[in-house]
């Protein structure tokens, strides 16, 4: 589903590369934690998958698309196949829960009857049934993140990328969010999650790819956050 | 493409940015009013040139003796001058108007000015030879050849007046267009600025749109439409302003010229003639400026 082949990414303003000859392959339906200290290259890794950035060297393949070679006009099609969730939720405060999730479908031109059918289904999946008419400010942090996940998942992407999705949440809420992401993963969606949260990585025992100074220093099939913990 | 979604985005964008939107509409309206004014002046100048072109190039006014005693131009010196004029190279036609005919013409010309018309008496007016020239001869040459002859009172080179009149109108037109161009430039900068501000205000929305796979076109369209809607509202306001200016200002200002039959009055038909041009210019310019701004300055 995802393949990085000898990928390097250098920014003009940085002396050393953000990613340095990284090769990683992720199968369909896998759940992968991407860990490493700040500045290790996790965000660049995710940005390359979304074609927010293009690699300086190497190939990035997502769902059979050669991302770096993708013509500009085809990039939206790639992004419809890759959902993303962020630490800061990025909800629209002037729209209801329903409106926020529907927005992701409206802007890609989905018909109204599809939106009316699909949005309540996904709100039920993320446990927000009955809160469709609430505004984001009326929700807790965990609920806001659920809305963000619903928005990222409503178009049934092949890959869901999560950049520190529990970074703003307390441990109990983080656990709930991880259960939700696990449920989504069980639907066959490939999940790549960048995180600093030791306890989550250690408790879930999923594949762990560790980055340091832009290089992959560890790739364990059922790993923990820190070796020897 | 969901029209209802795009239109609601446009309305929200205009509402959120209301002060800039109003500034953009007003600036566009003022520059288009000036442009419309310039176009109307061009139209009037064309009409005036056409009507003046149909008038005589040279008018040879006869002496008091000829005017009083030779109403048919049948005797010398009038008949001699007339036949010589007809034979002169470059002269297309010569028409004799006796005192009575000149009086009738003057009465018609002063129909809008009853006080002046009352003062005109047939005996105060000289008979005249109305001369139309071809392209290869100047009125000055004719004047030089016939000036001072017995039987001729004076020779009036009409083209000199036409040239000066058209020159003045062209100056007015050029000045109006210059101010319109400066205003249009200000309007372009305002449109560009408003779009940048609008895009900045909605960066969260556009960021999400980009991430969920909305096409560039879908993301940009509301901004483009905002600029075009403001431009079109500005052009409609400009048409209204032209009507108000016509009633309150232009009709009075041009009255002496229209009463002297030098210009036709500015009519609502003139405003209607420039109205679609203004709407078209506003749509194209604002759309184009919006598109270029989004491509150059705004990451969507």
Short mmCIF file of C-alpha atoms in Angstrom, two decimals:
data_model
loop_
_atom_site.label_atom_id
_atom_site.label_comp_id
_atom_site.label_asym_id
_atom_site.label_seq_id
_atom_site.Cartn_x
_atom_site.Cartn_y
_atom_site.Cartn_z
CA UNK A 1 0.00 0.00 0.00
CA UNK A 2 2.86 2.38 0.89
CA UNK A 3 6.45 2.07 -0.34
CA UNK A 4 9.33 4.45 0.19
CA UNK A 5 12.40 3.46 -1.86
CA UNK A 6 15.69 5.13 -0.91
CA UNK A 7 13.88 8.38 -0.18
CA UNK A 8 15.83 11.48 0.80
CA UNK A 9 14.42 14.91 1.41
CA UNK A 10 16.60 17.98 1.80
CA UNK A 11 15.30 21.44 2.61
CA UNK A 12 17.29 24.44 1.40
CA UNK A 13 17.26 25.98 4.87
CA UNK A 14 18.59 22.89 6.65
CA UNK A 15 22.17 21.66 6.58
CA UNK A 16 21.32 17.97 6.99
CA UNK A 17 18.53 16.07 5.18
CA UNK A 18 15.15 15.69 6.90
CA UNK A 19 15.02 12.15 5.50
CA UNK A 20 18.14 10.29 4.47
CA UNK A 21 17.88 7.19 2.23
CA UNK A 22 14.72 5.87 3.87
CA UNK A 23 13.20 2.62 2.58
CA UNK A 24 9.97 1.42 4.21
CA UNK A 25 7.13 -0.74 2.94
CA UNK A 26 3.66 -0.90 4.54
CA UNK A 27 1.13 -3.54 3.48
CA UNK A 28 -2.59 -3.02 3.02
CA UNK A 29 -4.41 -3.09 6.37
CA UNK A 30 -1.27 -2.69 8.50
CA UNK A 31 -1.12 -0.47 11.61
CA UNK A 32 2.25 1.27 11.87
CA UNK A 33 3.57 3.57 14.58
CA UNK A 34 6.12 6.11 13.40
CA UNK A 35 8.19 7.19 16.36
CA UNK A 36 11.27 9.28 17.03
CA UNK A 37 12.25 12.55 18.68
CA UNK A 38 11.22 15.95 17.32
CA UNK A 39 13.12 16.71 14.11
CA UNK A 40 13.68 13.02 13.34
CA UNK A 41 11.71 13.25 10.07
CA UNK A 42 8.26 11.90 11.07
CA UNK A 43 6.32 14.91 9.73
CA UNK A 44 8.31 14.96 6.49
CA UNK A 45 7.54 11.22 6.10
CA UNK A 46 3.79 11.95 6.36
CA UNK A 47 3.99 15.04 4.14
CA UNK A 48 5.61 12.97 1.40
CA UNK A 49 2.73 10.49 1.49
CA UNK A 50 0.26 13.34 1.00
CA UNK A 51 2.35 15.04 -1.69
CA UNK A 52 2.63 18.10 0.53
CA UNK A 53 6.33 17.68 -0.23
CA UNK A 54 8.18 15.86 -2.99
CA UNK A 55 11.30 13.78 -2.32
CA UNK A 56 14.70 15.11 -3.35
CA UNK A 57 15.69 11.52 -4.26
CA UNK A 58 13.95 8.15 -4.34
CA UNK A 59 10.38 7.00 -5.00
CA UNK A 60 7.24 7.28 -2.88
CA UNK A 61 4.43 4.90 -3.85
CA UNK A 62 0.98 5.21 -2.25
CA UNK A 63 -1.82 2.91 -3.46
CA UNK A 64 0.05 2.31 -6.73
CA UNK A 65 0.49 6.04 -7.37
CA UNK A 66 4.05 7.28 -7.84
CA UNK A 67 3.47 10.31 -5.66
CA UNK A 68 6.45 12.41 -6.75
CA UNK A 69 5.61 11.97 -10.43
CA UNK A 70 1.91 12.63 -9.96
CA UNK A 71 0.73 15.55 -12.16
CA UNK A 72 -0.58 18.47 -10.12
CA UNK A 73 -4.14 17.98 -11.32
CA UNK A 74 -4.16 14.36 -10.04
CA UNK A 75 -2.98 15.26 -6.51
CA UNK A 76 -6.58 15.79 -5.23
CA UNK A 77 -7.39 12.21 -6.30
CA UNK A 78 -4.47 10.93 -4.18
CA UNK A 79 -5.66 12.97 -1.20
CA UNK A 80 -9.14 11.51 -1.51
CA UNK A 81 -7.49 8.12 -0.92
CA UNK A 82 -5.40 9.26 2.07
CA UNK A 83 -7.18 10.66 5.13
CA UNK A 84 -5.34 12.69 7.77
CA UNK A 85 -5.86 13.48 11.43
CA UNK A 86 -3.85 16.10 13.34
CA UNK A 87 -3.02 16.87 16.93
CA UNK A 88 -4.90 20.20 16.77
CA UNK A 89 -8.11 18.69 15.27
CA UNK A 90 -8.44 21.50 12.66
CA UNK A 91 -12.23 21.72 12.89
CA UNK A 92 -14.30 24.55 11.48
CA UNK A 93 -15.77 26.33 14.48
CA UNK A 94 -18.59 27.90 12.48
CA UNK A 95 -19.95 24.52 11.40
CA UNK A 96 -21.75 21.83 13.39
CA UNK A 97 -20.34 18.34 13.88
CA UNK A 98 -22.43 17.19 10.91
CA UNK A 99 -21.28 20.23 8.88
CA UNK A 100 -17.60 19.53 9.61
CA UNK A 101 -17.83 15.94 8.44
CA UNK A 102 -20.07 16.80 5.49
CA UNK A 103 -17.58 19.50 4.42
CA UNK A 104 -15.06 16.82 3.37
CA UNK A 105 -17.65 15.39 0.97
CA UNK A 106 -19.15 18.68 -0.20
CA UNK A 107 -15.79 19.99 -1.40
CA UNK A 108 -15.19 16.95 -3.56
CA UNK A 109 -18.62 17.38 -5.12
CA UNK A 110 -20.50 14.42 -3.54
CA UNK A 111 -24.27 14.66 -4.00
CA UNK A 112 -26.44 15.80 -1.12
CA UNK A 113 -28.31 12.49 -0.74
CA UNK A 114 -24.99 10.62 -0.36
CA UNK A 115 -23.85 13.08 2.29
CA UNK A 116 -27.13 12.73 4.21
CA UNK A 117 -26.71 8.93 4.21
CA UNK A 118 -22.97 8.58 4.87
CA UNK A 119 -22.31 11.24 7.53
CA UNK A 120 -24.67 9.78 10.21
CA UNK A 121 -23.13 6.34 9.59
CA UNK A 122 -19.60 7.58 10.24
CA UNK A 123 -20.73 9.65 13.25
CA UNK A 124 -22.16 6.44 14.70
CA UNK A 125 -18.87 4.62 13.98
CA UNK A 126 -16.89 7.22 15.94
CA UNK A 127 -19.45 7.29 18.78
CA UNK A 128 -20.92 10.74 18.14
CA UNK A 129 -24.48 9.74 17.28
CA UNK A 130 -26.82 12.31 18.80
CA UNK A 131 -24.20 15.08 18.68
CA UNK A 132 -24.52 15.96 15.01
CA UNK A 133 -25.97 19.39 15.72
CA UNK A 134 -23.38 20.41 18.34
CA UNK A 135 -20.77 23.04 17.59
CA UNK A 136 -17.08 22.07 18.08
CA UNK A 137 -16.70 24.43 21.06
CA UNK A 138 -19.43 22.49 22.87
CA UNK A 139 -17.40 19.27 22.65
CA UNK A 140 -14.57 17.84 24.77
CA UNK A 141 -11.09 17.41 23.26
CA UNK A 142 -11.69 13.69 22.74
CA UNK A 143 -15.00 14.36 21.01
CA UNK A 144 -13.40 16.98 18.80
CA UNK A 145 -10.75 14.47 17.77
CA UNK A 146 -13.51 11.97 16.99
CA UNK A 147 -15.09 14.55 14.67
CA UNK A 148 -11.70 15.01 12.97
CA UNK A 149 -11.35 11.24 12.57
CA UNK A 150 -14.90 11.02 11.19
CA UNK A 151 -14.06 13.73 8.67
CA UNK A 152 -10.87 11.94 7.61
CA UNK A 153 -12.64 8.58 7.32
CA UNK A 154 -15.97 9.61 5.80
CA UNK A 155 -14.70 9.18 2.24
CA UNK A 156 -13.38 5.69 3.13
CA UNK A 157 -9.70 6.34 2.40
CA UNK A 158 -7.29 3.47 1.78
CA UNK A 159 -4.76 4.99 4.18
CA UNK A 160 -5.37 7.01 7.34
CA UNK A 161 -2.43 9.11 8.52
CA UNK A 162 -2.47 10.41 12.06
CA UNK A 163 0.03 13.03 13.20
CA UNK A 164 0.13 12.93 17.04
CA UNK A 165 -3.66 12.41 17.31
CA UNK A 166 -3.48 11.97 21.10
CA UNK A 167 -0.99 14.77 21.70
CA UNK A 168 -3.64 17.11 23.21
CA UNK A 169 -5.60 14.47 25.10
CA UNK A 170 -5.49 12.94 28.58
CA UNK A 171 -4.48 9.25 28.91
CA UNK A 172 -8.04 7.87 29.23
CA UNK A 173 -9.31 9.84 26.23
CA UNK A 174 -6.19 8.82 24.30
CA UNK A 175 -7.02 5.17 24.96
CA UNK A 176 -10.57 5.72 23.61
CA UNK A 177 -9.18 7.36 20.49
CA UNK A 178 -6.76 4.45 19.97
CA UNK A 179 -9.64 1.97 20.26
CA UNK A 180 -11.46 3.95 17.59
CA UNK A 181 -8.42 3.96 15.32
CA UNK A 182 -8.03 0.23 15.86
CA UNK A 183 -11.67 -0.27 14.85
CA UNK A 184 -11.08 1.75 11.69
CA UNK A 185 -7.94 -0.31 10.99
CA UNK A 186 -10.01 -3.48 11.26
CA UNK A 187 -12.16 -2.26 8.34
CA UNK A 188 -9.06 -2.79 6.17
CA UNK A 189 -7.79 0.78 6.27
CA UNK A 190 -4.01 1.08 6.45
CA UNK A 191 -3.02 3.25 9.41
CA UNK A 192 0.21 5.20 9.87
CA UNK A 193 0.47 7.10 13.14
CA UNK A 194 3.27 9.41 14.23
CA UNK A 195 3.39 9.64 18.01
CA UNK A 196 5.45 10.39 21.09
CA UNK A 197 3.05 8.54 23.37
CA UNK A 198 5.06 5.68 24.99
CA UNK A 199 2.17 4.05 26.76
CA UNK A 200 0.02 3.74 23.64
CA UNK A 201 2.80 2.22 21.55
CA UNK A 202 3.81 -0.14 24.34
CA UNK A 203 0.26 -1.28 25.06
CA UNK A 204 -0.79 -1.89 21.46
CA UNK A 205 2.26 -3.89 20.34
CA UNK A 206 1.96 -3.01 16.66
CA UNK A 207 4.63 -2.45 14.05
CA UNK A 208 7.03 0.34 15.06
CA UNK A 209 9.25 2.29 12.67
CA UNK A 210 11.70 4.50 14.54
CA UNK A 211 13.36 7.47 12.87
CA UNK A 212 16.40 9.34 14.08
CA UNK A 213 18.16 12.15 12.19
CA UNK A 214 16.14 11.30 9.09
CA UNK A 215 17.12 7.59 9.05
CA UNK A 216 15.21 4.44 9.95
CA UNK A 217 17.03 3.01 12.96
CA UNK A 218 14.46 0.38 13.87
CA UNK A 219 11.57 -1.45 12.21
CA UNK A 220 9.95 -3.98 14.58
CA UNK A 221 6.89 -6.02 13.60
CA UNK A 222 5.44 -5.89 17.15
CA UNK A 223 7.52 -3.26 18.87
CA UNK A 224 7.51 -0.98 21.87
CA UNK A 225 8.46 2.70 22.14
CA UNK A 226 11.93 2.36 23.62
CA UNK A 227 14.12 -0.72 23.25
CA UNK A 228 14.70 -2.41 26.60
CA UNK A 229 11.79 -0.67 28.34
CA UNK B 1 -19.80 20.73 -8.69
CA UNK B 2 -22.25 21.67 -5.92
CA UNK B 3 -23.63 25.08 -6.86
CA UNK B 4 -25.32 25.59 -3.48
CA UNK B 5 -22.05 24.93 -1.63
CA UNK B 6 -20.07 27.31 -3.86
CA UNK B 7 -22.70 30.05 -3.62
CA UNK B 8 -22.87 29.77 0.19
CA UNK B 9 -19.05 30.03 0.35
CA UNK B 10 -19.21 33.16 -1.83
CA UNK B 11 -21.86 34.79 0.37
CA UNK B 12 -19.92 33.90 3.55
CA UNK B 13 -16.70 35.27 2.07
CA UNK B 14 -18.31 38.57 1.09
CA UNK B 15 -19.98 38.90 4.50
CA UNK B 16 -16.85 38.15 6.50
CA UNK B 17 -14.83 40.67 4.55
CA UNK B 18 -17.55 43.27 4.40
CA UNK B 19 -15.48 46.47 4.77
CA UNK B 20 -12.98 45.42 2.09
CA UNK B 21 -15.84 44.26 -0.13
CA UNK B 22 -17.54 47.66 0.14
CA UNK B 23 -14.24 49.45 -0.59
CA UNK B 24 -13.73 47.21 -3.62
CA UNK B 25 -17.26 47.82 -4.91
CA UNK B 26 -16.97 51.60 -4.47
CA UNK B 27 -13.57 51.87 -6.14
CA UNK B 28 -14.72 49.69 -9.00
CA UNK B 29 -17.90 51.77 -9.31
CA UNK B 30 -15.98 55.07 -9.47
CA UNK B 31 -13.48 53.81 -12.04
CA UNK B 32 -16.22 52.28 -14.17
CA UNK B 33 -18.28 55.48 -13.95
CA UNK B 34 -15.31 57.38 -15.35
CA UNK B 35 -14.78 54.72 -18.00
CA UNK B 36 -18.48 54.87 -18.87
CA UNK B 37 -18.27 58.69 -19.01
CA UNK B 38 -15.30 58.43 -21.36
CA UNK B 39 -17.17 56.00 -23.60
CA UNK B 40 -20.17 58.31 -23.72
CA UNK B 41 -17.90 61.24 -24.66
CA UNK B 42 -16.43 59.12 -27.48
CA UNK B 43 -19.92 58.32 -28.68
CA UNK B 44 -20.93 61.98 -28.56
CA UNK B 45 -17.76 63.06 -30.38
CA UNK B 46 -18.44 60.50 -33.10
CA UNK B 47 -22.01 61.74 -33.46
CA UNK B 48 -20.85 65.38 -33.49
CA UNK B 49 -18.17 64.65 -36.08
CA UNK B 50 -20.71 62.87 -38.24
CA UNK B 51 -23.17 65.74 -38.01
CA UNK B 52 -20.48 68.38 -38.57
CA UNK B 53 -19.15 66.42 -41.52
CA UNK B 54 -22.57 66.81 -43.13
CA UNK B 55 -22.42 70.56 -42.69
CA UNK B 56 -20.68 72.94 -45.11
CA UNK B 57 -16.89 73.17 -45.10
CA UNK B 58 -16.85 76.82 -46.20
CA UNK B 59 -19.61 79.42 -46.04
CA UNK B 60 -19.21 82.45 -48.33
CA UNK B 61 -21.37 85.28 -46.92
CA UNK B 62 -22.45 87.76 -49.59
CA UNK B 63 -22.33 91.54 -49.25
CA UNK B 64 -25.37 93.58 -48.17
CA UNK B 65 -25.94 94.67 -51.77
CA UNK B 66 -26.09 91.13 -53.13
CA UNK B 67 -28.12 89.87 -50.16
CA UNK B 68 -30.74 92.58 -50.63
CA UNK B 69 -31.01 92.63 -54.41
CA UNK B 70 -30.23 89.22 -55.81
CA UNK B 71 -32.37 86.56 -54.04
CA UNK B 72 -31.80 83.98 -56.82
CA UNK B 73 -28.06 84.63 -57.36
CA UNK B 74 -28.92 85.21 -60.99
CA UNK B 75 -26.76 88.31 -61.64
CA UNK B 76 -23.13 89.21 -61.28
CA UNK B 77 -21.18 89.36 -59.03
CA UNK B 78 -23.07 86.52 -57.24
CA UNK B 79 -23.63 84.34 -60.32
CA UNK B 80 -19.96 84.77 -61.39
CA UNK B 81 -18.63 83.79 -57.96
CA UNK B 82 -20.98 80.82 -57.83
CA UNK B 83 -19.94 79.45 -61.24
CA UNK B 84 -16.27 80.06 -60.46
CA UNK B 85 -16.67 78.15 -57.22
CA UNK B 86 -18.42 75.31 -59.01
CA UNK B 87 -15.55 75.05 -61.49
CA UNK B 88 -12.83 75.24 -58.82
CA UNK B 89 -10.99 71.95 -58.31
CA UNK B 90 -11.96 69.97 -55.21
CA UNK B 91 -15.35 71.67 -54.78
CA UNK B 92 -18.09 69.05 -54.53
CA UNK B 93 -21.17 71.23 -54.32
CA UNK B 94 -22.25 74.85 -54.05
CA UNK B 95 -25.68 75.82 -52.78
CA UNK B 96 -27.07 79.35 -52.61
CA UNK B 97 -29.23 80.28 -49.61
CA UNK B 98 -30.89 83.66 -49.86
CA UNK B 99 -31.78 85.86 -46.90
CA UNK B 100 -35.15 84.21 -46.34
CA UNK B 101 -33.67 80.71 -46.45
CA UNK B 102 -30.87 81.72 -44.07
CA UNK B 103 -33.50 83.19 -41.75
CA UNK B 104 -35.51 79.93 -41.80
CA UNK B 105 -32.39 77.95 -41.07
CA UNK B 106 -31.47 80.22 -38.15
CA UNK B 107 -35.01 80.00 -36.77
CA UNK B 108 -34.74 76.22 -36.86
CA UNK B 109 -31.29 76.21 -35.19
CA UNK B 110 -32.45 78.52 -32.42
CA UNK B 111 -35.65 76.57 -31.83
CA UNK B 112 -34.45 75.77 -28.30
CA UNK B 113 -33.62 79.41 -27.56
CA UNK B 114 -36.82 81.43 -28.08
CA UNK B 115 -35.26 84.69 -26.83
CA UNK B 116 -32.48 84.51 -29.40
CA UNK B 117 -34.93 83.46 -32.11
CA UNK B 118 -37.04 86.57 -31.42
CA UNK B 119 -34.03 88.78 -32.06
CA UNK B 120 -33.30 87.33 -35.51
CA UNK B 121 -34.65 89.35 -38.43
CA UNK B 122 -34.24 88.37 -42.13
CA UNK B 123 -32.69 91.74 -42.99
CA UNK B 124 -29.93 91.29 -40.43
CA UNK B 125 -28.73 88.11 -42.11
CA UNK B 126 -26.58 87.92 -45.26
CA UNK B 127 -27.26 85.49 -48.11
CA UNK B 128 -24.58 82.81 -48.44
CA UNK B 129 -23.01 80.26 -50.74
CA UNK B 130 -22.78 76.92 -48.94
CA UNK B 131 -19.68 75.10 -50.22
CA UNK B 132 -18.79 71.44 -49.64
CA UNK B 133 -15.23 70.39 -50.43
CA UNK B 134 -13.65 67.10 -51.44
CA UNK B 135 -10.69 65.56 -49.57
CA UNK B 136 -7.99 67.00 -51.86
CA UNK B 137 -8.61 70.69 -51.15
CA UNK B 138 -8.37 72.72 -47.94
CA UNK B 139 -10.91 75.37 -46.89
CA UNK B 140 -7.98 77.74 -46.47
CA UNK B 141 -7.16 77.52 -50.22
CA UNK B 142 -10.74 78.42 -51.15
CA UNK B 143 -10.75 81.28 -48.65
CA UNK B 144 -7.48 82.61 -50.05
CA UNK B 145 -8.75 82.47 -53.64
CA UNK B 146 -12.05 84.30 -53.06
CA UNK B 147 -11.45 86.61 -50.10
CA UNK B 148 -11.85 90.32 -50.89
CA UNK B 149 -13.89 89.89 -54.10
CA UNK B 150 -16.65 92.32 -54.84
CA UNK B 151 -19.97 90.94 -53.65
CA UNK B 152 -18.45 88.88 -50.85
CA UNK B 153 -18.88 90.03 -47.27
CA UNK B 154 -16.84 87.42 -45.46
CA UNK B 155 -15.74 83.79 -45.78
CA UNK B 156 -16.14 81.43 -42.88
CA UNK B 157 -13.89 78.37 -42.64
CA UNK B 158 -16.22 75.99 -40.78
CA UNK B 159 -13.66 73.17 -40.56
CA UNK B 160 -11.47 75.27 -38.27
CA UNK B 161 -14.31 75.40 -35.77
CA UNK B 162 -15.04 71.69 -36.20
CA UNK B 163 -11.39 70.84 -35.59
CA UNK B 164 -11.21 72.93 -32.43
CA UNK B 165 -14.50 71.55 -31.16
CA UNK B 166 -13.48 67.92 -31.77
CA UNK B 167 -10.06 68.61 -30.22
CA UNK B 168 -11.65 69.91 -27.03
CA UNK B 169 -13.98 66.93 -26.80
CA UNK B 170 -11.05 64.57 -27.38
CA UNK B 171 -9.16 66.28 -24.52
CA UNK B 172 -12.13 65.72 -22.23
CA UNK B 173 -12.25 62.07 -23.32
CA UNK B 174 -8.49 61.55 -22.81
CA UNK B 175 -8.59 63.18 -19.36
CA UNK B 176 -11.55 61.03 -18.34
CA UNK B 177 -9.81 57.86 -19.56
CA UNK B 178 -6.60 58.78 -17.72
CA UNK B 179 -8.42 59.20 -14.40
CA UNK B 180 -10.41 56.03 -15.15
CA UNK B 181 -7.15 54.12 -15.75
CA UNK B 182 -5.69 55.31 -12.43
CA UNK B 183 -8.89 54.37 -10.64
CA UNK B 184 -8.95 51.02 -12.40
CA UNK B 185 -5.39 50.37 -11.22
CA UNK B 186 -6.47 51.16 -7.64
CA UNK B 187 -9.45 48.84 -8.10
CA UNK B 188 -7.16 46.03 -9.32
CA UNK B 189 -4.91 46.38 -6.28
CA UNK B 190 -7.95 46.38 -4.00
CA UNK B 191 -9.38 43.27 -5.66
CA UNK B 192 -6.03 41.53 -5.29
CA UNK B 193 -5.70 42.64 -1.67
CA UNK B 194 -9.25 41.60 -0.82
CA UNK B 195 -8.73 38.13 -2.27
CA UNK B 196 -5.50 37.69 -0.31
CA UNK B 197 -7.27 38.79 2.87
CA UNK B 198 -10.22 36.57 2.14
CA UNK B 199 -7.93 33.58 1.53
CA UNK B 200 -6.05 34.34 4.76
CA UNK B 201 -9.31 34.52 6.74
CA UNK B 202 -10.35 31.16 5.35
CA UNK B 203 -6.99 29.41 5.50
CA UNK B 204 -8.36 26.68 7.78
CA UNK B 205 -11.15 25.87 5.33
CA UNK B 206 -8.88 25.94 2.31
CA UNK B 207 -6.27 23.86 4.17
CA UNK B 208 -8.89 21.23 4.93
CA UNK B 209 -10.21 21.38 1.37
CA UNK B 210 -6.73 20.72 0.06
CA UNK B 211 -6.15 17.81 2.44
CA UNK B 212 -9.44 16.06 1.72
CA UNK B 213 -8.79 16.22 -2.01
CA UNK B 214 -10.83 19.16 -3.29
CA UNK B 215 -9.60 20.19 -6.72
CA UNK B 216 -7.73 23.44 -7.12
CA UNK B 217 -10.60 24.74 -9.23
CA UNK B 218 -13.19 23.90 -6.54
CA UNK B 219 -11.07 25.61 -3.88
CA UNK B 220 -10.42 28.73 -5.94
CA UNK B 221 -13.86 29.19 -7.47
CA UNK B 222 -15.50 30.86 -4.42
CA UNK B 223 -12.68 33.46 -4.30
CA UNK B 224 -12.95 34.14 -8.02
CA UNK B 225 -16.72 34.45 -7.81
CA UNK B 226 -16.39 36.80 -4.84
CA UNK B 227 -14.19 39.11 -6.91
CA UNK B 228 -16.51 38.87 -9.91
CA UNK B 229 -19.68 39.45 -7.87
CA UNK B 230 -18.09 42.55 -6.28
CA UNK B 231 -16.99 43.75 -9.73
CA UNK B 232 -20.46 43.26 -11.20
CA UNK B 233 -22.13 45.03 -8.24
CA UNK B 234 -19.59 47.83 -8.81
CA UNK B 235 -20.53 48.03 -12.48
CA UNK B 236 -24.26 48.17 -11.67
CA UNK B 237 -23.51 50.96 -9.18
CA UNK B 238 -21.51 52.71 -11.92
CA UNK B 239 -24.50 52.54 -14.30
CA UNK B 240 -26.69 54.05 -11.56
CA UNK B 241 -24.08 56.76 -10.93
CA UNK B 242 -23.97 57.62 -14.64
CA UNK B 243 -27.76 58.07 -14.63
CA UNK B 244 -27.58 60.29 -11.56
CA UNK B 245 -24.71 62.32 -13.06
CA UNK B 246 -26.62 62.72 -16.30
CA UNK B 247 -29.64 64.15 -14.51
CA UNK B 248 -27.84 66.20 -11.88
CA UNK B 249 -24.78 67.42 -13.70
CA UNK B 250 -24.24 66.55 -17.37
CA UNK B 251 -27.57 67.78 -18.76
CA UNK B 252 -26.95 71.24 -17.27
CA UNK B 253 -23.28 71.33 -18.21
CA UNK B 254 -23.86 70.42 -21.84
CA UNK B 255 -26.99 72.55 -22.25
CA UNK B 256 -25.24 75.44 -24.10
CA UNK B 257 -23.66 72.96 -26.52
CA UNK B 258 -26.84 71.00 -27.10
CA UNK B 259 -28.93 74.15 -27.56
CA UNK B 260 -26.45 75.40 -30.13
CA UNK B 261 -26.86 72.04 -31.90
CA UNK B 262 -23.15 71.31 -31.49
CA UNK B 263 -23.75 68.17 -29.44
CA UNK B 264 -26.75 65.95 -28.96
CA UNK B 265 -27.82 65.65 -25.33
CA UNK B 266 -26.64 62.64 -23.30
CA UNK B 267 -29.63 60.31 -23.25
CA UNK B 268 -30.52 57.17 -21.32
CA UNK B 269 -29.92 55.35 -24.61
CA UNK B 270 -26.25 56.43 -24.34
CA UNK B 271 -26.09 55.03 -20.77
CA UNK B 272 -27.82 51.84 -21.96
CA UNK B 273 -25.24 51.59 -24.76
CA UNK B 274 -22.27 51.63 -22.34
CA UNK B 275 -23.99 49.56 -19.57
CA UNK B 276 -23.26 46.06 -20.99
CA UNK B 277 -19.68 47.15 -21.78
CA UNK B 278 -19.16 48.18 -18.14
CA UNK B 279 -20.60 44.90 -16.80
CA UNK B 280 -18.41 42.90 -19.20
CA UNK B 281 -15.26 44.89 -18.34
CA UNK B 282 -15.97 44.48 -14.61
CA UNK B 283 -16.49 40.71 -14.87
CA UNK B 284 -13.43 40.08 -17.03
CA UNK B 285 -11.06 42.37 -15.11
CA UNK B 286 -12.11 41.20 -11.65
CA UNK B 287 -12.10 37.53 -12.68
CA UNK B 288 -8.68 37.84 -14.31
CA UNK B 289 -7.20 39.77 -11.37
CA UNK B 290 -8.63 37.21 -8.97
CA UNK B 291 -7.21 34.31 -10.95
CA UNK B 292 -3.73 35.85 -11.19
CA UNK B 293 -3.71 36.77 -7.48
CA UNK B 294 -4.62 33.22 -6.48
CA UNK B 295 -1.94 31.78 -8.74
CA UNK B 296 0.80 34.18 -7.68
CA UNK B 297 0.21 34.93 -4.02
CA UNK B 298 -2.16 32.42 -2.47
CA UNK B 299 -1.36 28.78 -1.80
CA UNK B 300 -4.56 26.83 -2.17
#
